[in-house]
CSV table of C-alpha atoms in Angstrom, one decimal:
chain,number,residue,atom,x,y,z
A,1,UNK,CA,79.0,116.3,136.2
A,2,UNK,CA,76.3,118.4,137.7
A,3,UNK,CA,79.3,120.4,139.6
A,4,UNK,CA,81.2,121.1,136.5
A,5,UNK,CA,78.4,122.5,134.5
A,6,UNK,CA,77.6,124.8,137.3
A,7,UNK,CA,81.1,125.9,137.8
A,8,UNK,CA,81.8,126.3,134.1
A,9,UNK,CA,77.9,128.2,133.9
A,10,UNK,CA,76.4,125.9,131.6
A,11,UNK,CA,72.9,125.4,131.3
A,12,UNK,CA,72.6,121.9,132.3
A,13,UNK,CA,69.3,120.9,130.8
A,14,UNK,CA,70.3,122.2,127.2
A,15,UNK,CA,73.6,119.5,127.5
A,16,UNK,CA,71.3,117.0,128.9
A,17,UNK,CA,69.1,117.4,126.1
A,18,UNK,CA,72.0,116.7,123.9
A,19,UNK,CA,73.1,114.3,125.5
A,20,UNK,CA,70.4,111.9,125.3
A,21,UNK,CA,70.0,112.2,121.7
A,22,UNK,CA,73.6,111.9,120.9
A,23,UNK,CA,72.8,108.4,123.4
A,24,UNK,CA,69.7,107.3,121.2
A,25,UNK,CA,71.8,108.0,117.6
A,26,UNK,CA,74.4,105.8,119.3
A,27,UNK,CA,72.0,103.2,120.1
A,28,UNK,CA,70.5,103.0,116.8
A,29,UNK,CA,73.6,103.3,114.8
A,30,UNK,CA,74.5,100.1,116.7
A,31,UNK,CA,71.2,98.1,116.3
A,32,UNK,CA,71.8,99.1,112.8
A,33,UNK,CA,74.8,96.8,112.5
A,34,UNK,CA,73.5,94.3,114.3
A,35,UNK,CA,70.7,93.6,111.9
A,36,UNK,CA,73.5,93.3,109.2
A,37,UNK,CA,73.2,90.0,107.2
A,38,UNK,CA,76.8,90.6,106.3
A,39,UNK,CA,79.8,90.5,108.3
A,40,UNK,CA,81.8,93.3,108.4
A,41,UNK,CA,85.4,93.5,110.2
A,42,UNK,CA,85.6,97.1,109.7
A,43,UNK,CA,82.0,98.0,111.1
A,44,UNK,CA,82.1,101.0,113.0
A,45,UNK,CA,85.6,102.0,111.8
A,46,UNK,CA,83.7,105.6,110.7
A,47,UNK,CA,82.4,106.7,114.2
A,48,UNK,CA,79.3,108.3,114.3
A,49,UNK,CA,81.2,111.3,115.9
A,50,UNK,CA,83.8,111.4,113.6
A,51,UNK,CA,83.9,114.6,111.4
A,52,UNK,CA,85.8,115.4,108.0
A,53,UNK,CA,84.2,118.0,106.8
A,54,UNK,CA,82.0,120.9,107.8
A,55,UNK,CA,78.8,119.2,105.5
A,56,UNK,CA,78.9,116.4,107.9
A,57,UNK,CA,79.3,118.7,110.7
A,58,UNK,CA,76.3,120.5,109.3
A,59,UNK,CA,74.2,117.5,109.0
A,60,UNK,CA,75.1,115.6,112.6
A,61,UNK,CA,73.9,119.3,113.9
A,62,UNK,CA,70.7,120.6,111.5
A,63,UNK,CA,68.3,121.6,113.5
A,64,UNK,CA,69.7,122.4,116.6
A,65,UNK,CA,70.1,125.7,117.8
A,66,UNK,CA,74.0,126.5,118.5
A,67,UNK,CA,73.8,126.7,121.8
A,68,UNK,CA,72.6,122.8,122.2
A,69,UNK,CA,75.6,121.6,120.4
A,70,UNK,CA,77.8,119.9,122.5
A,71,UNK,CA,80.7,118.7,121.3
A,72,UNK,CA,81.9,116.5,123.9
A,73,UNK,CA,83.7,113.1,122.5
A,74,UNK,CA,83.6,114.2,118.7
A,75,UNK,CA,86.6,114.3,116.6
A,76,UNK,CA,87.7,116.9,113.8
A,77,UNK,CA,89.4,115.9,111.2
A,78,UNK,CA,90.9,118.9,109.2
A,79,UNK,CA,87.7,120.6,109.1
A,80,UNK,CA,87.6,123.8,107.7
A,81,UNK,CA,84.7,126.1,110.2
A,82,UNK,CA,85.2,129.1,108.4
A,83,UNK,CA,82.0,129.6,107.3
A,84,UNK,CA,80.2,129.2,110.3
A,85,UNK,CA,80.0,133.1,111.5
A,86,UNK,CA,82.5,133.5,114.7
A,87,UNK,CA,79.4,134.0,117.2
A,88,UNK,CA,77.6,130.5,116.0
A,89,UNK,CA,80.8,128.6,116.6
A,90,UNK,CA,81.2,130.3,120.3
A,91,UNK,CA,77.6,129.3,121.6
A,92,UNK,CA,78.7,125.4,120.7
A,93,UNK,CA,80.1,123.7,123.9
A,94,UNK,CA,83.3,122.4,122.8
A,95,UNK,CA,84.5,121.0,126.0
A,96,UNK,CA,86.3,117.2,125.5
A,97,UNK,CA,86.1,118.0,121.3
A,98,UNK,CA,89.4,117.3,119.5
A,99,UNK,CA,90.2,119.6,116.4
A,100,UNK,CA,92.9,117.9,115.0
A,101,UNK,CA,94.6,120.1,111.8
A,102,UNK,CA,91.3,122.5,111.6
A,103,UNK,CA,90.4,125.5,110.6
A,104,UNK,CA,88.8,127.8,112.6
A,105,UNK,CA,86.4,131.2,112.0
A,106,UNK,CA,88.1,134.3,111.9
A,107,UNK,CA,88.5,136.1,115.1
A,108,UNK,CA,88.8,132.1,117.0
A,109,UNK,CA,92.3,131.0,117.8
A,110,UNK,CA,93.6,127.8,118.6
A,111,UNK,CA,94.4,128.9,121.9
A,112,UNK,CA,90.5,130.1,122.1
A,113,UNK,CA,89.0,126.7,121.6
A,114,UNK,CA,91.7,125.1,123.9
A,115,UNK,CA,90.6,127.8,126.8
A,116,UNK,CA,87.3,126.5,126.0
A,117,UNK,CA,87.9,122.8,127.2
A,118,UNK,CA,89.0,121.1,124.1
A,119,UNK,CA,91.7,119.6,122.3
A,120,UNK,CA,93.3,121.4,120.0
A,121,UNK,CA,96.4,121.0,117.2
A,122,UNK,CA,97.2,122.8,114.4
A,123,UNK,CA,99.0,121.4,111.4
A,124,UNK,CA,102.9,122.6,111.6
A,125,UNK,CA,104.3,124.4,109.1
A,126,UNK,CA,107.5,123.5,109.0
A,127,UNK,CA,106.7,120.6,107.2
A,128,UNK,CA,106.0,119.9,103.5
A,129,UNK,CA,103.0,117.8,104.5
A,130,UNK,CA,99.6,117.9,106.8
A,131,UNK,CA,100.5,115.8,110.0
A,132,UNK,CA,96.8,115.7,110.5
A,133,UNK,CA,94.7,114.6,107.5
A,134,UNK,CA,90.8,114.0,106.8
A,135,UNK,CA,91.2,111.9,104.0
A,136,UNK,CA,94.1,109.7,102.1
A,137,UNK,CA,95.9,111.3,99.3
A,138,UNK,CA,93.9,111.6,95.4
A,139,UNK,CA,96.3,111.1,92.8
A,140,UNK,CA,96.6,114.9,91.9
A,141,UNK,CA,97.4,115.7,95.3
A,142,UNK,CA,99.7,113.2,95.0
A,143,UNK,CA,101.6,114.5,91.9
A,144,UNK,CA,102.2,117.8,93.3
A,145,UNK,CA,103.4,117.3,96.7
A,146,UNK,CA,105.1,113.5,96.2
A,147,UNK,CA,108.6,114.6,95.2
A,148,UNK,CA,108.8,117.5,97.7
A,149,UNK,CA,107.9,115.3,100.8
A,150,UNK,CA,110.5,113.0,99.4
A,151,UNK,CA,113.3,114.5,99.7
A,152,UNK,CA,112.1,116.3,102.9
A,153,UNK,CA,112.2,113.3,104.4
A,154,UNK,CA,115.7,112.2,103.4
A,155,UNK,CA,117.3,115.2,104.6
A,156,UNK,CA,115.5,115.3,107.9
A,157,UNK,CA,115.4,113.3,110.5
A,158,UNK,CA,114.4,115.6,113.7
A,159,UNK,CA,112.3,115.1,116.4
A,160,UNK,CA,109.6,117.3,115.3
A,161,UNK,CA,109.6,116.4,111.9
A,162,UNK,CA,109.5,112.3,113.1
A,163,UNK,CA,106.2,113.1,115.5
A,164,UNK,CA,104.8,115.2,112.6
A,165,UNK,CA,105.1,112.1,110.1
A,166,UNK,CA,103.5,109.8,113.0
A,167,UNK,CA,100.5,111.8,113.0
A,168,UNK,CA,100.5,111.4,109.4
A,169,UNK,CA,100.6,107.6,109.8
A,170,UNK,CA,98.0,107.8,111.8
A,171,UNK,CA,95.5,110.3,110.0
A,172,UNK,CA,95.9,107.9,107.1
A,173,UNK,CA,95.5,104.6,108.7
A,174,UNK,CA,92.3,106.6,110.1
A,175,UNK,CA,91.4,107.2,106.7
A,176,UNK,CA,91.9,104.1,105.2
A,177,UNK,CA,90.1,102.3,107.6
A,178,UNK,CA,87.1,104.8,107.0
A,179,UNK,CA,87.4,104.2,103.4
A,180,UNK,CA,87.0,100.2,104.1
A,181,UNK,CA,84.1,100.0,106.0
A,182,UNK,CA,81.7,98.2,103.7
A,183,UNK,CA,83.9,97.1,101.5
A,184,UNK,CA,86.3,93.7,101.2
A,185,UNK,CA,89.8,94.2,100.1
A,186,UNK,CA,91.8,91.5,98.4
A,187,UNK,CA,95.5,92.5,98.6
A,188,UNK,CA,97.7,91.4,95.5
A,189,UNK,CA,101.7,91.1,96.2
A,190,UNK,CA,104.3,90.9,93.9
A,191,UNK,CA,107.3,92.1,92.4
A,192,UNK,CA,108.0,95.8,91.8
A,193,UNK,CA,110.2,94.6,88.6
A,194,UNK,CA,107.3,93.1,86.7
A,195,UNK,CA,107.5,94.8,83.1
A,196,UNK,CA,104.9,96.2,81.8
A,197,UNK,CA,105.3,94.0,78.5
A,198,UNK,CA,105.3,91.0,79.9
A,199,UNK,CA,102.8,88.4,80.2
A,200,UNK,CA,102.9,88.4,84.1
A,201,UNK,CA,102.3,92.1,83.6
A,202,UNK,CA,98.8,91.1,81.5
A,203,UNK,CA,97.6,88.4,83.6
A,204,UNK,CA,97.7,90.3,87.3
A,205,UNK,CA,95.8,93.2,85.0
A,206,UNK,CA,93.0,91.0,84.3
A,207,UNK,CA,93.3,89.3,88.0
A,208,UNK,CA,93.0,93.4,89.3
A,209,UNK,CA,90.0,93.7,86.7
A,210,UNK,CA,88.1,90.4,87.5
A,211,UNK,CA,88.2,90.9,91.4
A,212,UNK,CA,86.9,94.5,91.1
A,213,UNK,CA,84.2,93.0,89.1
A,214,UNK,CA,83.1,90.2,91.8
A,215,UNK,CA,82.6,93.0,94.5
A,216,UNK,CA,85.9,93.1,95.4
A,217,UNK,CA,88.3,96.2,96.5
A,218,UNK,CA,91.8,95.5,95.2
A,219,UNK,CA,94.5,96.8,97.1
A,220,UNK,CA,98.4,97.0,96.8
A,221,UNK,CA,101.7,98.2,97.8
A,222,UNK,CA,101.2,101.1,95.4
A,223,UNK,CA,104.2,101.0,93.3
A,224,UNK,CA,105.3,99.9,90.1
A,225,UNK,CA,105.2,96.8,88.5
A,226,UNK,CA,102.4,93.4,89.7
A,227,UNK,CA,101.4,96.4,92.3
A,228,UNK,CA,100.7,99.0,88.9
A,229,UNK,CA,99.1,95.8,87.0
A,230,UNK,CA,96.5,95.3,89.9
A,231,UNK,CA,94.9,98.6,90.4
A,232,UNK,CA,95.6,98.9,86.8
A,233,UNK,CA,92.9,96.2,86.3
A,234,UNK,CA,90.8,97.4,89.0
A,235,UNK,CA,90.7,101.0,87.5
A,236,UNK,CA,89.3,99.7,84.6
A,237,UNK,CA,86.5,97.5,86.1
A,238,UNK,CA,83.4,99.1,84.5
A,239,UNK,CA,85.1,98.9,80.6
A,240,UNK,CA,85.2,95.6,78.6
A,241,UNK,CA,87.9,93.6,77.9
A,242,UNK,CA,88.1,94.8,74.7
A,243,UNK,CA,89.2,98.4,76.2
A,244,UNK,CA,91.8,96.4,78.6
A,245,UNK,CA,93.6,95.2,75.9
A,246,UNK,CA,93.4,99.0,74.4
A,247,UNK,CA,94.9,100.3,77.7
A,248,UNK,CA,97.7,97.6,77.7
A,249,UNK,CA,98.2,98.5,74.3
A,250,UNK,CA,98.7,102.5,74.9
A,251,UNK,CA,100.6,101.8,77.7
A,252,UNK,CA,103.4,99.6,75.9
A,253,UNK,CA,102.9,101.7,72.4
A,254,UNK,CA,106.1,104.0,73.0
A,255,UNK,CA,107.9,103.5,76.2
A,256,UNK,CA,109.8,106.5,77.1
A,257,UNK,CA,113.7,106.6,76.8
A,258,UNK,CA,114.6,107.7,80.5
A,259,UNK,CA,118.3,108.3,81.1
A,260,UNK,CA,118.8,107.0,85.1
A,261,UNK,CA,121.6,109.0,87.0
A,262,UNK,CA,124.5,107.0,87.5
A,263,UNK,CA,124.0,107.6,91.2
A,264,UNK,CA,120.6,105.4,91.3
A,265,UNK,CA,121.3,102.8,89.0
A,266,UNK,CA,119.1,100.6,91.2
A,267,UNK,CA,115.9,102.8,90.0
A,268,UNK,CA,114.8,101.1,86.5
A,269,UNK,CA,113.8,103.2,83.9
A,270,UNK,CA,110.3,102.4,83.7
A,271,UNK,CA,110.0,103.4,87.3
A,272,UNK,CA,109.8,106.6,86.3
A,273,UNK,CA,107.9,106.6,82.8
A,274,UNK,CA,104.8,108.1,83.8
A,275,UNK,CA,104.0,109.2,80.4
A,276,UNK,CA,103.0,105.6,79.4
A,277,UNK,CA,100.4,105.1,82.0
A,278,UNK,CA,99.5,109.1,81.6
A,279,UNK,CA,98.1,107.9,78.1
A,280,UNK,CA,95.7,104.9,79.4
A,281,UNK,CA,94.5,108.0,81.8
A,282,UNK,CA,94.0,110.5,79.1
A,283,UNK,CA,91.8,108.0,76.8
A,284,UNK,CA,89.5,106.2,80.0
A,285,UNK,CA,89.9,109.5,82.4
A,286,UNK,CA,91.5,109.7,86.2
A,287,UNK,CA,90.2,107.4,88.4
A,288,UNK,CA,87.4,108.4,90.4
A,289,UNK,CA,85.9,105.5,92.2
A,290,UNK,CA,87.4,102.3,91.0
A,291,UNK,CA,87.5,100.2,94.0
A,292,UNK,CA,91.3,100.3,93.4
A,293,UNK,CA,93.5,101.5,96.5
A,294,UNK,CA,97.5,101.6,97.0
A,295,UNK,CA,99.6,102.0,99.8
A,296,UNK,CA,103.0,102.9,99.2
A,297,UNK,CA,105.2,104.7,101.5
A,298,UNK,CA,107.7,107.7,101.2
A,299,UNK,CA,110.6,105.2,102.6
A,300,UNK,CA,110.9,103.8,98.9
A,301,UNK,CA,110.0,107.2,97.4
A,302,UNK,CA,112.4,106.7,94.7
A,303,UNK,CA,109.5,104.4,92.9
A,304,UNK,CA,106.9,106.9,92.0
A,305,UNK,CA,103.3,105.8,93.2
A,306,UNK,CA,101.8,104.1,90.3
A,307,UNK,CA,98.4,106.1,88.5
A,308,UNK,CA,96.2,103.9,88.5
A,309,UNK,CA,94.8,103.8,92.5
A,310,UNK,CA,91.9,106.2,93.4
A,311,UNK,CA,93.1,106.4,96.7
A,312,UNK,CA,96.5,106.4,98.0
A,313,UNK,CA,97.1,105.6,101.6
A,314,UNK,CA,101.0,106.7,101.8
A,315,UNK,CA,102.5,106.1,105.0
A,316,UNK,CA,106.2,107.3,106.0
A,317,UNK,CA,107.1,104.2,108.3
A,318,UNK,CA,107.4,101.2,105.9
A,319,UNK,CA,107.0,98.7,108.9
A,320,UNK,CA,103.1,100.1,109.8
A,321,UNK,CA,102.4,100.4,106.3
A,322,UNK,CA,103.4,96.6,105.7
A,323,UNK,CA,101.5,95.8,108.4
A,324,UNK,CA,98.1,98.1,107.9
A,325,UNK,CA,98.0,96.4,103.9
A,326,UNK,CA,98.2,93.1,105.4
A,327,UNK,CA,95.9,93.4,107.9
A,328,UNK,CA,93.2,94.8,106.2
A,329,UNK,CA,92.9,92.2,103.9
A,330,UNK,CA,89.2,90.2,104.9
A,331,UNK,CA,89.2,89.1,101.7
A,332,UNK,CA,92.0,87.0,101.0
A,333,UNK,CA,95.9,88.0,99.5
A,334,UNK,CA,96.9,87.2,96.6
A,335,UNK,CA,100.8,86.2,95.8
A,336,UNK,CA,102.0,86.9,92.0
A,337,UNK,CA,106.1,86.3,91.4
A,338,UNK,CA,108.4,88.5,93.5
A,339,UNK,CA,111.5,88.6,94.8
A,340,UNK,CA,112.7,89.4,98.5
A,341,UNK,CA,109.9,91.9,99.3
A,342,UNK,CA,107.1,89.9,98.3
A,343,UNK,CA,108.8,86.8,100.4
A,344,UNK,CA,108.3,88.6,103.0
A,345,UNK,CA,104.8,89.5,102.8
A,346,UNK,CA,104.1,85.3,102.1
A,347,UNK,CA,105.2,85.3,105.7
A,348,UNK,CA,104.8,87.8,107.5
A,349,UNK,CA,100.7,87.3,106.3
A,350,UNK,CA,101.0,83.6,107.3
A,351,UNK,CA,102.2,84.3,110.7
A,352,UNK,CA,98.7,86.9,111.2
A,353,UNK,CA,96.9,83.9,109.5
A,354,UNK,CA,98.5,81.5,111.7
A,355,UNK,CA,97.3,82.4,115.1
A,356,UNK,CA,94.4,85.0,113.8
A,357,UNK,CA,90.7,84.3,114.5
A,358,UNK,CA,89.2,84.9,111.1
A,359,UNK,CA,91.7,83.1,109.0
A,360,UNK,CA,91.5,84.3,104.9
A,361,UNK,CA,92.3,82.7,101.7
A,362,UNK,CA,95.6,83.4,100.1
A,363,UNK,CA,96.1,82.2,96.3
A,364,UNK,CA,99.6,81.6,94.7
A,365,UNK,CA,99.3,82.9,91.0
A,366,UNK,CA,101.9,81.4,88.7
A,367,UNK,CA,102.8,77.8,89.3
A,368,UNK,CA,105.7,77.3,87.6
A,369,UNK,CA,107.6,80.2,90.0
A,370,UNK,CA,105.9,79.3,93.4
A,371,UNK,CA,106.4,75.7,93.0
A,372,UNK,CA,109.6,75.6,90.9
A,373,UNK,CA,111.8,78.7,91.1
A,374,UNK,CA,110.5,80.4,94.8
A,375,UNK,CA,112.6,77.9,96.4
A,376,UNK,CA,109.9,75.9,98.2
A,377,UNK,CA,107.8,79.0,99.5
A,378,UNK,CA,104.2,77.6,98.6
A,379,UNK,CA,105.4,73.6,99.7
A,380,UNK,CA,106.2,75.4,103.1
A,381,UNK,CA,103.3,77.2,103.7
A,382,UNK,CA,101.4,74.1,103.0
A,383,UNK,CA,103.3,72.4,105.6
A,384,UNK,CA,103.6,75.4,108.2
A,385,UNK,CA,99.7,75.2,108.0
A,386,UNK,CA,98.6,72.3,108.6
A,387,UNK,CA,95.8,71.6,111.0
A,388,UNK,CA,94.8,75.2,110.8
A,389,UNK,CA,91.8,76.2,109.1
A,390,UNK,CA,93.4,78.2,106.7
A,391,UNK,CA,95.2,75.2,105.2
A,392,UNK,CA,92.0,74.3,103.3
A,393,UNK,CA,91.9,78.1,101.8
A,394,UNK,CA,95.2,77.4,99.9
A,395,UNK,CA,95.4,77.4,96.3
A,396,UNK,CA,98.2,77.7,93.4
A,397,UNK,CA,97.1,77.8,89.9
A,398,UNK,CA,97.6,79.7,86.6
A,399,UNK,CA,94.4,80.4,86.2
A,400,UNK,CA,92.7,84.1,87.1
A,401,UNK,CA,89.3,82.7,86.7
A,402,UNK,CA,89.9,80.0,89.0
A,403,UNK,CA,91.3,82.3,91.6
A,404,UNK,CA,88.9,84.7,92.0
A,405,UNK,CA,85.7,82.0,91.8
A,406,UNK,CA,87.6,80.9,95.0
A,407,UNK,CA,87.9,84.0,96.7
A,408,UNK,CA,84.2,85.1,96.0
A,409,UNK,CA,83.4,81.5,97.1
A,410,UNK,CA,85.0,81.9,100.3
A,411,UNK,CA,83.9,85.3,100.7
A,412,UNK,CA,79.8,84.3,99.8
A,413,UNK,CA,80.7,81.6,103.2
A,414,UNK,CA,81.8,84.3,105.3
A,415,UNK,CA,79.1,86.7,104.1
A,416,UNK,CA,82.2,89.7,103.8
A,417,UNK,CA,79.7,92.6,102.0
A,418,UNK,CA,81.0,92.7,98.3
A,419,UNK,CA,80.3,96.0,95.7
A,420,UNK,CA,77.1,95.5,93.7
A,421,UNK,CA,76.4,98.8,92.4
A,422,UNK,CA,79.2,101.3,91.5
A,423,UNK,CA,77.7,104.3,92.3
A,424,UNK,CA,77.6,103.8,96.1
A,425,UNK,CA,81.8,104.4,95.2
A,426,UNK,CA,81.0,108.1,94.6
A,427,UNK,CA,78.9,108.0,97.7
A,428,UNK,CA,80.8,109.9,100.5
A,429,UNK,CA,81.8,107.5,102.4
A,430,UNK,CA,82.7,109.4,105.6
A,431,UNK,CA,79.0,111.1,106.2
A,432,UNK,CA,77.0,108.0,108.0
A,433,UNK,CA,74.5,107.9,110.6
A,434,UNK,CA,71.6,110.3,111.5
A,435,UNK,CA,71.4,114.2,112.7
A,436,UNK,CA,70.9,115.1,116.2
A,437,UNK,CA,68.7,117.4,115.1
A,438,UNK,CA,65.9,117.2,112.5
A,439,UNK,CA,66.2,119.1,108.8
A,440,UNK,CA,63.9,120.9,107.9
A,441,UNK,CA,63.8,120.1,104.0
């Protein structure tokens, strides 16, 4: 190491310097988790080097003088340097960084920082979408760019444009993860033709609005239907259920008469009535930090993402998005009536379940259609688990209150970290950890 400095004309002891407090911050950062009371599966999934934005940049750093900033092993996430002055950002040794999708100072190239030692990619623009990305989507991002990356990617299917949509994937399963840390999701599956009229429709509202409330983060596939009805519930976890049964009421008060091309007849119409749910948002506002998350995916972009999620973790490959909502669920799935799609998900969950170490709970809403009409699916789970410790966590019922006293129970055992205060949801939740440096403040 000694050799390289010299030959690159660094001064050693200033990197040393860093070097051993970058060591100590890692040290306590992981002391810190280990006097946790609570277990958290995705501890750590934030890195301590991990930037997204040039305030945590600024923070990791204050106090140091540029040219004791050494950048070696740190990650940029789309983070925007310009206004660090082009002469600051030279003096920082940016030898093993990676700037992925960045910004730089004017007068600093790409081809600058790479000279420099690091790793450097710029976002392409040939696409209608950032291949590398801080953060998942917010839902106004989402509204202006959803359509257009759509039917980009129908009509291409290049080499280019394929590796640019796997760095998406993987910027927002990043993200996501980021996002989770702290937090237990419950994932709730179910049928994308669940109207919003229907009973079904009301009771996975109030199962969305009731888990949010026990400390839980509700996630789903994003779409229409049980997937709209459970971040529906979930966006409105802070209101009464007096102001649920508002919202259900504006958003079945005029339905609006949408004529479907002849050409996607498989599309139903109130796939793509946004106005309804546009009304529940204009009387209780956008959501801002409901612990309510979707993940849909451009592959069925012909369902619009529903409203109602604060965050939306869209992935192009449907096969890593099924697998990322799965996975991430410590807290337990939930199963309301589906068809094919949500079949799937009852199995492909109970293989991961099967042979994983940390086995969850997974709850069959409706017993009537998971006993009666599913064919057999819940009888066969029952049976396919058997002797495996999540046979005990098995439940079918009718009843939301039962459901989620179960999952909170389980959850309590495990000591998963549940959300008792809602402003730590506004908190930014990708600046953790401690400065190199001291502030001076």
């Amino acid at each position: 190491m000694a050799d390289l400095l010299n030959t690159l004309n660094v001064t050693a002891g200033s990197a040393e310097k860093t070097k051993q407090q970058q060591t100590a911050v890692e040290s306590e950062y992981q002391k810190a988790k280990q006097k946790q009371k609570i277990f958290d599966p995705f501890a750590g999934e934030n890195e301590e080097f991990e930037i997204e934005t040039i305030s945590e940049f600024r923070k990791k750093t204050c106090g140091l003088k540029p040219s004791e900033v050494v950048l070696d092993g740190w990650v940029f996430q789309e983070v925007d340097f310009r206004s660090i002055p082009r002469e600051t950002f030279q003096q920082y040794d940016v030898r093993g960084a990676s700037f992925w999708g960045c910004t730089f100072p004017e007068g600093v190239s790409i081809i600058d920082v790479q000279s420099r030692g690091a790793a450097a990619w710029a976002n392409p623009t040939d696409v209608p979408f950032k291949a590398f990305r801080a953060f998942m989507y917010t839902q106004p991002e989402l509204r202006l760019v959803d359509d257009t990356i759509y039917e980009h990617y129908l009509k291409h299917r290049d080499l280019r444009t394929k590796i640019s949509q796997t760095a998406h994937d993987h910027s927002i399963q990043d993200a996501m993860k980021d996002y989770l840390e702290g937090k237990t999701p419950v994932g709730v599956m179910g049928g994308h033709g669940m109207q919003r009229a229907s009973a079904a429709y009301r009771q996975v509202v109030y199962l969305g609005y009731y888990l949010a409330r026990a400390g839980f983060l509700v996630i789903t596939g994003g779409g229409p239907g049980a997937m709209e009805a459970a971040n529906m519930g979930a966006y409105l976890w802070e209101r009464s259920e007096e102001e649920v049964e508002q919202a259900l009421k504006l958003l079945n008060e005029k339905p609006a008469q949408i004529e479907v091309p002849s050409d996607k007849k498989r599309i139903k119409p109130e796939y793509l009535d946004t106005e309804s749910p546009d009304r529940v948002l204009a009387a209780f506002g956008q959501p801002t930090h409901a612990p309510s998350l979707g993940v849909p995916t451009f592959h069925y972009g012909h369902e619009p993402s529903n409203r109602f999620a604060t965050w939306v973790a869209k992935f192009f490959q449907n096969s890593l998005r099924e697998n990322d909502l799965l996975e991430v669920c410590t807290g337990g799935v939930v199963f309301t009536p589906g068809s094919a799609g949500t079949r799937q998900e009852v199995f492909q969950a109970c293989c991961s379940n099967h042979y994983g170490d940390d086995p969850v709970p997974f709850v069959f809403l409706d017993r009537h259609f998971w006993l009666e009409q599913s064919g057999g699916v819940y009888e066969l789970v029952q049976k396919t688990s058997e002797g495996r410790p999540y046979h005990d966590m098995l439940m079918c019922t009718d009843s939301v209150q039962e459901l989620v006293a179960h999952m909170y129970d389980i959850a309590k055992r495990k000591q998963r970290p549940l959300i008792t205060d809602p402003k730590t949801l506004l908190e930014a939740h990708w600046e953790g950890g401690v400065s190199l440096g001291e502030c001076d403040e």
